Amino acid sequence: ALLPALQALAQAMRAAPDARIDSLSFRDGAVQLKLRAASAQGIDHVNQALQSGGWRSELVSGQPDGDAFIGSVELRPGA
């Protein structure tokens, strides 16, 4: 469900105040995110916060982008 995922994402983003959402899509019951933060740790903090909240969150890819880091995350409801 999209709304619970968005609520969880809003809470998880507090774990990395410098992180922001570059893009978001919903497909096949999963939320696909592209996040930008000052470092890879910022993306990881968001990912860990989602997992701690009972979501299956996977950092699919990540790469530096100038003075920032971009990470792709897939988010699904927990088991």
PDB file of N, CA and C in Angstrom:
ATOM      1  N   ALA A   1       0.842  -1.186   0.000  1.00  0.00           N
ATOM      2  CA  ALA A   1       0.000   0.000   0.000  1.00  0.00           C
ATOM      3  C   ALA A   1       0.885   1.246   0.000  1.00  0.00           C
ATOM      4  N   LEU A   2       0.535   2.171  -0.826  1.00  0.00           N
ATOM      5  CA  LEU A   2       1.364   3.356  -1.014  1.00  0.00           C
ATOM      6  C   LEU A   2       1.343   4.303   0.200  1.00  0.00           C
ATOM      7  N   LEU A   3       0.177   4.575   0.753  1.00  0.00           N
ATOM      8  CA  LEU A   3       0.113   5.553   1.853  1.00  0.00           C
ATOM      9  C   LEU A   3       0.921   5.129   3.076  1.00  0.00           C
ATOM     10  N   PRO A   4       0.814   3.863   3.550  1.00  0.00           N
ATOM     11  CA  PRO A   4       1.661   3.477   4.674  1.00  0.00           C
ATOM     12  C   PRO A   4       3.157   3.578   4.352  1.00  0.00           C
ATOM     13  N   ALA A   5       3.528   3.273   3.112  1.00  0.00           N
ATOM     14  CA  ALA A   5       4.933   3.381   2.722  1.00  0.00           C
ATOM     15  C   ALA A   5       5.391   4.834   2.769  1.00  0.00           C
ATOM     16  N   LEU A   6       4.551   5.745   2.326  1.00  0.00           N
ATOM     17  CA  LEU A   6       4.909   7.165   2.360  1.00  0.00           C
ATOM     18  C   LEU A   6       5.031   7.672   3.787  1.00  0.00           C
ATOM     19  N   GLN A   7       4.152   7.189   4.669  1.00  0.00           N
ATOM     20  CA  GLN A   7       4.248   7.566   6.085  1.00  0.00           C
ATOM     21  C   GLN A   7       5.558   7.066   6.685  1.00  0.00           C
ATOM     22  N   ALA A   8       5.910   5.807   6.392  1.00  0.00           N
ATOM     23  CA  ALA A   8       7.159   5.247   6.907  1.00  0.00           C
ATOM     24  C   ALA A   8       8.359   6.003   6.347  1.00  0.00           C
ATOM     25  N   LEU A   9       8.296   6.360   5.077  1.00  0.00           N
ATOM     26  CA  LEU A   9       9.384   7.100   4.454  1.00  0.00           C
ATOM     27  C   LEU A   9       9.550   8.479   5.096  1.00  0.00           C
ATOM     28  N   ALA A  10       8.458   9.149   5.360  1.00  0.00           N
ATOM     29  CA  ALA A  10       8.525  10.471   6.001  1.00  0.00           C
ATOM     30  C   ALA A  10       9.213  10.374   7.361  1.00  0.00           C
ATOM     31  N   GLN A  11       8.902   9.347   8.124  1.00  0.00           N
ATOM     32  CA  GLN A  11       9.553   9.156   9.426  1.00  0.00           C
ATOM     33  C   GLN A  11      11.025   8.797   9.252  1.00  0.00           C
ATOM     34  N   ALA A  12      11.320   7.919   8.308  1.00  0.00           N
ATOM     35  CA  ALA A  12      12.701   7.470   8.101  1.00  0.00           C
ATOM     36  C   ALA A  12      13.599   8.602   7.623  1.00  0.00           C
ATOM     37  N   MET A  13      13.053   9.541   6.890  1.00  0.00           N
ATOM     38  CA  MET A  13      13.863  10.650   6.385  1.00  0.00           C
ATOM     39  C   MET A  13      14.405  11.510   7.524  1.00  0.00           C
ATOM     40  N   ARG A  14      13.796  11.431   8.678  1.00  0.00           N
ATOM     41  CA  ARG A  14      14.304  12.175   9.848  1.00  0.00           C
ATOM     42  C   ARG A  14      15.661  11.643  10.290  1.00  0.00           C
ATOM     43  N   ALA A  15      15.981  10.390   9.926  1.00  0.00           N
ATOM     44  CA  ALA A  15      17.255   9.785  10.305  1.00  0.00           C
ATOM     45  C   ALA A  15      18.427  10.434   9.575  1.00  0.00           C
ATOM     46  N   ALA A  16      18.147  11.106   8.489  1.00  0.00           N
ATOM     47  CA  ALA A  16      19.189  11.773   7.698  1.00  0.00           C
ATOM     48  C   ALA A  16      18.643  13.103   7.204  1.00  0.00           C
ATOM     49  N   PRO A  17      18.734  14.136   8.038  1.00  0.00           N
ATOM     50  CA  PRO A  17      18.148  15.432   7.681  1.00  0.00           C
ATOM     51  C   PRO A  17      18.660  16.024   6.370  1.00  0.00           C
ATOM     52  N   ASP A  18      19.855  15.603   5.931  1.00  0.00           N
ATOM     53  CA  ASP A  18      20.395  16.142   4.680  1.00  0.00           C
ATOM     54  C   ASP A  18      19.895  15.388   3.452  1.00  0.00           C
ATOM     55  N   ALA A  19      19.178  14.279   3.653  1.00  0.00           N
ATOM     56  CA  ALA A  19      18.703  13.469   2.527  1.00  0.00           C
ATOM     57  C   ALA A  19      17.432  14.072   1.933  1.00  0.00           C
ATOM     58  N   ARG A  20      17.287  13.860   0.630  1.00  0.00           N
ATOM     59  CA  ARG A  20      16.051  14.296  -0.026  1.00  0.00           C
ATOM     60  C   ARG A  20      15.674  13.272  -1.096  1.00  0.00           C
ATOM     61  N   ILE A  21      14.421  13.289  -1.465  1.00  0.00           N
ATOM     62  CA  ILE A  21      13.910  12.363  -2.465  1.00  0.00           C
ATOM     63  C   ILE A  21      14.041  13.030  -3.835  1.00  0.00           C
ATOM     64  N   ASP A  22      14.778  12.386  -4.732  1.00  0.00           N
ATOM     65  CA  ASP A  22      14.892  12.879  -6.107  1.00  0.00           C
ATOM     66  C   ASP A  22      13.751  12.353  -6.960  1.00  0.00           C
ATOM     67  N   SER A  23      13.380  11.084  -6.751  1.00  0.00           N
ATOM     68  CA  SER A  23      12.257  10.515  -7.499  1.00  0.00           C
ATOM     69  C   SER A  23      11.632   9.380  -6.706  1.00  0.00           C
ATOM     70  N   LEU A  24      10.370   9.124  -7.018  1.00  0.00           N
ATOM     71  CA  LEU A  24       9.609   8.086  -6.341  1.00  0.00           C
ATOM     72  C   LEU A  24       8.620   7.504  -7.333  1.00  0.00           C
ATOM     73  N   SER A  25       8.541   6.187  -7.377  1.00  0.00           N
ATOM     74  CA  SER A  25       7.527   5.534  -8.201  1.00  0.00           C
ATOM     75  C   SER A  25       6.988   4.333  -7.441  1.00  0.00           C
ATOM     76  N   PHE A  26       5.798   3.921  -7.805  1.00  0.00           N
ATOM     77  CA  PHE A  26       5.132   2.787  -7.161  1.00  0.00           C
ATOM     78  C   PHE A  26       4.751   1.802  -8.245  1.00  0.00           C
ATOM     79  N   ARG A  27       5.283   0.566  -8.112  1.00  0.00           N
ATOM     80  CA  ARG A  27       5.028  -0.434  -9.143  1.00  0.00           C
ATOM     81  C   ARG A  27       5.117  -1.816  -8.514  1.00  0.00           C
ATOM     82  N   ASP A  28       4.159  -2.668  -8.854  1.00  0.00           N
ATOM     83  CA  ASP A  28       4.122  -4.054  -8.380  1.00  0.00           C
ATOM     84  C   ASP A  28       4.199  -4.148  -6.858  1.00  0.00           C
ATOM     85  N   GLY A  29       3.550  -3.229  -6.171  1.00  0.00           N
ATOM     86  CA  GLY A  29       3.506  -3.258  -4.715  1.00  0.00           C
ATOM     87  C   GLY A  29       4.757  -2.752  -4.031  1.00  0.00           C
ATOM     88  N   ALA A  30       5.704  -2.217  -4.793  1.00  0.00           N
ATOM     89  CA  ALA A  30       6.954  -1.712  -4.219  1.00  0.00           C
ATOM     90  C   ALA A  30       7.118  -0.233  -4.545  1.00  0.00           C
ATOM     91  N   VAL A  31       7.725   0.480  -3.623  1.00  0.00           N
ATOM     92  CA  VAL A  31       8.071   1.880  -3.849  1.00  0.00           C
ATOM     93  C   VAL A  31       9.541   1.917  -4.264  1.00  0.00           C
ATOM     94  N   GLN A  32       9.805   2.521  -5.405  1.00  0.00           N
ATOM     95  CA  GLN A  32      11.168   2.684  -5.915  1.00  0.00           C
ATOM     96  C   GLN A  32      11.567   4.131  -5.646  1.00  0.00           C
ATOM     97  N   LEU A  33      12.675   4.300  -4.941  1.00  0.00           N
ATOM     98  CA  LEU A  33      13.120   5.636  -4.546  1.00  0.00           C
ATOM     99  C   LEU A  33      14.498   5.924  -5.108  1.00  0.00           C
ATOM    100  N   LYS A  34      14.721   7.161  -5.445  1.00  0.00           N
ATOM    101  CA  LYS A  34      16.066   7.647  -5.713  1.00  0.00           C
ATOM    102  C   LYS A  34      16.296   8.747  -4.685  1.00  0.00           C
ATOM    103  N   LEU A  35      17.250   8.512  -3.784  1.00  0.00           N
ATOM    104  CA  LEU A  35      17.537   9.439  -2.702  1.00  0.00           C
ATOM    105  C   LEU A  35      18.883  10.108  -2.932  1.00  0.00           C
ATOM    106  N   ARG A  36      19.004  11.338  -2.477  1.00  0.00           N
ATOM    107  CA  ARG A  36      20.256  12.092  -2.553  1.00  0.00           C
ATOM    108  C   ARG A  36      20.595  12.554  -1.139  1.00  0.00           C
ATOM    109  N   ALA A  37      21.856  12.384  -0.765  1.00  0.00           N
ATOM    110  CA  ALA A  37      22.325  12.827   0.550  1.00  0.00           C
ATOM    111  C   ALA A  37      23.776  13.285   0.419  1.00  0.00           C
ATOM    112  N   ALA A  38      24.275  13.889   1.472  1.00  0.00           N
ATOM    113  CA  ALA A  38      25.649  14.385   1.456  1.00  0.00           C
ATOM    114  C   ALA A  38      26.658  13.235   1.404  1.00  0.00           C
ATOM    115  N   SER A  39      26.258  12.051   1.895  1.00  0.00           N
ATOM    116  CA  SER A  39      27.164  10.904   1.908  1.00  0.00           C
ATOM    117  C   SER A  39      26.359   9.615   1.795  1.00  0.00           C
ATOM    118  N   ALA A  40      27.075   8.517   1.554  1.00  0.00           N
ATOM    119  CA  ALA A  40      26.434   7.204   1.507  1.00  0.00           C
ATOM    120  C   ALA A  40      25.809   6.872   2.855  1.00  0.00           C
ATOM    121  N   GLN A  41      26.391   7.362   3.930  1.00  0.00           N
ATOM    122  CA  GLN A  41      25.844   7.107   5.272  1.00  0.00           C
ATOM    123  C   GLN A  41      24.434   7.657   5.411  1.00  0.00           C
ATOM    124  N   GLY A  42      24.159   8.792   4.810  1.00  0.00           N
ATOM    125  CA  GLY A  42      22.821   9.369   4.884  1.00  0.00           C
ATOM    126  C   GLY A  42      21.786   8.454   4.256  1.00  0.00           C
ATOM    127  N   ILE A  43      22.108   7.899   3.096  1.00  0.00           N
ATOM    128  CA  ILE A  43      21.198   6.959   2.426  1.00  0.00           C
ATOM    129  C   ILE A  43      21.026   5.716   3.291  1.00  0.00           C
ATOM    130  N   ASP A  44      22.138   5.234   3.847  1.00  0.00           N
ATOM    131  CA  ASP A  44      22.092   4.038   4.690  1.00  0.00           C
ATOM    132  C   ASP A  44      21.257   4.274   5.943  1.00  0.00           C
ATOM    133  N   HIS A  45      21.328   5.457   6.525  1.00  0.00           N
ATOM    134  CA  HIS A  45      20.519   5.765   7.712  1.00  0.00           C
ATOM    135  C   HIS A  45      19.033   5.698   7.396  1.00  0.00           C
ATOM    136  N   VAL A  46      18.639   6.214   6.256  1.00  0.00           N
ATOM    137  CA  VAL A  46      17.234   6.136   5.842  1.00  0.00           C
ATOM    138  C   VAL A  46      16.837   4.675   5.653  1.00  0.00           C
ATOM    139  N   ASN A  47      17.679   3.913   4.964  1.00  0.00           N
ATOM    140  CA  ASN A  47      17.410   2.500   4.711  1.00  0.00           C
ATOM    141  C   ASN A  47      17.256   1.733   6.030  1.00  0.00           C
ATOM    142  N   GLN A  48      18.157   1.965   6.969  1.00  0.00           N
ATOM    143  CA  GLN A  48      18.091   1.289   8.263  1.00  0.00           C
ATOM    144  C   GLN A  48      16.851   1.692   9.046  1.00  0.00           C
ATOM    145  N   ALA A  49      16.471   2.952   8.981  1.00  0.00           N
ATOM    146  CA  ALA A  49      15.273   3.409   9.681  1.00  0.00           C
ATOM    147  C   ALA A  49      14.024   2.740   9.119  1.00  0.00           C
ATOM    148  N   LEU A  50      13.976   2.554   7.804  1.00  0.00           N
ATOM    149  CA  LEU A  50      12.842   1.854   7.194  1.00  0.00           C
ATOM    150  C   LEU A  50      12.803   0.402   7.668  1.00  0.00           C
ATOM    151  N   GLN A  51      13.958  -0.252   7.697  1.00  0.00           N
ATOM    152  CA  GLN A  51      14.023  -1.637   8.157  1.00  0.00           C
ATOM    153  C   GLN A  51      13.617  -1.743   9.621  1.00  0.00           C
ATOM    154  N   SER A  52      14.051  -0.808  10.433  1.00  0.00           N
ATOM    155  CA  SER A  52      13.687  -0.813  11.854  1.00  0.00           C
ATOM    156  C   SER A  52      12.190  -0.629  12.048  1.00  0.00           C
ATOM    157  N   GLY A  53      11.553   0.029  11.084  1.00  0.00           N
ATOM    158  CA  GLY A  53      10.115   0.239  11.135  1.00  0.00           C
ATOM    159  C   GLY A  53       9.314  -0.942  10.607  1.00  0.00           C
ATOM    160  N   GLY A  54       9.992  -2.045  10.282  1.00  0.00           N
ATOM    161  CA  GLY A  54       9.301  -3.246   9.851  1.00  0.00           C
ATOM    162  C   GLY A  54       9.124  -3.385   8.346  1.00  0.00           C
ATOM    163  N   TRP A  55       9.799  -2.552   7.573  1.00  0.00           N
ATOM    164  CA  TRP A  55       9.695  -2.592   6.116  1.00  0.00           C
ATOM    165  C   TRP A  55      10.864  -3.374   5.537  1.00  0.00           C
ATOM    166  N   ARG A  56      10.640  -3.992   4.391  1.00  0.00           N
ATOM    167  CA  ARG A  56      11.733  -4.608   3.641  1.00  0.00           C
ATOM    168  C   ARG A  56      12.283  -3.528   2.728  1.00  0.00           C
ATOM    169  N   SER A  57      13.429  -3.033   3.077  1.00  0.00           N
ATOM    170  CA  SER A  57      14.054  -1.944   2.344  1.00  0.00           C
ATOM    171  C   SER A  57      15.428  -2.408   1.893  1.00  0.00           C
ATOM    172  N   GLU A  58      15.695  -2.231   0.607  1.00  0.00           N
ATOM    173  CA  GLU A  58      16.965  -2.687   0.044  1.00  0.00           C
ATOM    174  C   GLU A  58      17.618  -1.563  -0.739  1.00  0.00           C
ATOM    175  N   LEU A  59      18.862  -1.295  -0.410  1.00  0.00           N
ATOM    176  CA  LEU A  59      19.651  -0.344  -1.184  1.00  0.00           C
ATOM    177  C   LEU A  59      20.125  -1.079  -2.435  1.00  0.00           C
ATOM    178  N   VAL A  60      19.533  -0.746  -3.570  1.00  0.00           N
ATOM    179  CA  VAL A  60      19.774  -1.469  -4.817  1.00  0.00           C
ATOM    180  C   VAL A  60      21.062  -1.004  -5.488  1.00  0.00           C
ATOM    181  N   SER A  61      21.309   0.293  -5.447  1.00  0.00           N
ATOM    182  CA  SER A  61      22.527   0.829  -6.047  1.00  0.00           C
ATOM    183  C   SER A  61      22.845   2.177  -5.429  1.00  0.00           C
ATOM    184  N   GLY A  62      24.076   2.599  -5.605  1.00  0.00           N
ATOM    185  CA  GLY A  62      24.487   3.900  -5.109  1.00  0.00           C
ATOM    186  C   GLY A  62      25.721   4.378  -5.845  1.00  0.00           C
ATOM    187  N   GLN A  63      25.838   5.694  -5.944  1.00  0.00           N
ATOM    188  CA  GLN A  63      27.005   6.257  -6.621  1.00  0.00           C
ATOM    189  C   GLN A  63      27.203   7.704  -6.210  1.00  0.00           C
ATOM    190  N   PRO A  64      28.460   8.146  -6.185  1.00  0.00           N
ATOM    191  CA  PRO A  64      28.720   9.555  -5.916  1.00  0.00           C
ATOM    192  C   PRO A  64      28.231  10.410  -7.080  1.00  0.00           C
ATOM    193  N   ASP A  65      27.822  11.620  -6.753  1.00  0.00           N
ATOM    194  CA  ASP A  65      27.372  12.576  -7.769  1.00  0.00           C
ATOM    195  C   ASP A  65      27.836  13.960  -7.341  1.00  0.00           C
ATOM    196  N   GLY A  66      29.018  14.330  -7.776  1.00  0.00           N
ATOM    197  CA  GLY A  66      29.584  15.610  -7.354  1.00  0.00           C
ATOM    198  C   GLY A  66      29.869  15.587  -5.867  1.00  0.00           C
ATOM    199  N   ASP A  67      29.295  16.520  -5.125  1.00  0.00           N
ATOM    200  CA  ASP A  67      29.514  16.568  -3.681  1.00  0.00           C
ATOM    201  C   ASP A  67      28.408  15.852  -2.909  1.00  0.00           C
ATOM    202  N   ALA A  68      27.648  14.995  -3.596  1.00  0.00           N
ATOM    203  CA  ALA A  68      26.551  14.264  -2.952  1.00  0.00           C
ATOM    204  C   ALA A  68      26.655  12.778  -3.296  1.00  0.00           C
ATOM    205  N   PHE A  69      25.723  12.007  -2.768  1.00  0.00           N
ATOM    206  CA  PHE A  69      25.646  10.580  -3.051  1.00  0.00           C
ATOM    207  C   PHE A  69      24.203  10.269  -3.419  1.00  0.00           C
ATOM    208  N   ILE A  70      24.011   9.482  -4.472  1.00  0.00           N
ATOM    209  CA  ILE A  70      22.669   9.095  -4.909  1.00  0.00           C
ATOM    210  C   ILE A  70      22.512   7.602  -4.677  1.00  0.00           C
ATOM    211  N   GLY A  71      21.403   7.208  -4.063  1.00  0.00           N
ATOM    212  CA  GLY A  71      21.124   5.802  -3.832  1.00  0.00           C
ATOM    213  C   GLY A  71      19.738   5.440  -4.294  1.00  0.00           C
ATOM    214  N   SER A  72      19.615   4.262  -4.885  1.00  0.00           N
ATOM    215  CA  SER A  72      18.311   3.725  -5.287  1.00  0.00           C
ATOM    216  C   SER A  72      17.877   2.709  -4.235  1.00  0.00           C
ATOM    217  N   VAL A  73      16.679   2.881  -3.735  1.00  0.00           N
ATOM    218  CA  VAL A  73      16.141   2.028  -2.668  1.00  0.00           C
ATOM    219  C   VAL A  73      14.812   1.455  -3.122  1.00  0.00           C
ATOM    220  N   GLU A  74      14.612   0.165  -2.842  1.00  0.00           N
ATOM    221  CA  GLU A  74      13.315  -0.467  -3.097  1.00  0.00           C
ATOM    222  C   GLU A  74      12.679  -0.777  -1.753  1.00  0.00           C
ATOM    223  N   LEU A  75      11.444  -0.372  -1.599  1.00  0.00           N
ATOM    224  CA  LEU A  75      10.733  -0.491  -0.335  1.00  0.00           C
ATOM    225  C   LEU A  75       9.470  -1.315  -0.533  1.00  0.00           C
ATOM    226  N   ARG A  76       9.329  -2.360   0.318  1.00  0.00           N
ATOM    227  CA  ARG A  76       8.148  -3.228   0.281  1.00  0.00           C
ATOM    228  C   ARG A  76       7.636  -3.437   1.702  1.00  0.00           C
ATOM    229  N   PRO A  77       6.365  -3.767   1.837  1.00  0.00           N
ATOM    230  CA  PRO A  77       5.854  -4.075   3.181  1.00  0.00           C
ATOM    231  C   PRO A  77       6.617  -5.240   3.789  1.00  0.00           C
ATOM    232  N   GLY A  78       6.756  -5.223   5.108  1.00  0.00           N
ATOM    233  CA  GLY A  78       7.451  -6.310   5.809  1.00  0.00           C
ATOM    234  C   GLY A  78       6.709  -7.621   5.697  1.00  0.00           C
ATOM    235  N   ALA A  79       7.438  -8.685   6.006  1.00  0.00           N
ATOM    236  CA  ALA A  79       6.860 -10.035   5.876  1.00  0.00           C
ATOM    237  C   ALA A  79       5.788 -10.302   6.901  1.00  0.00           C
TER     238      ALA A  79
END
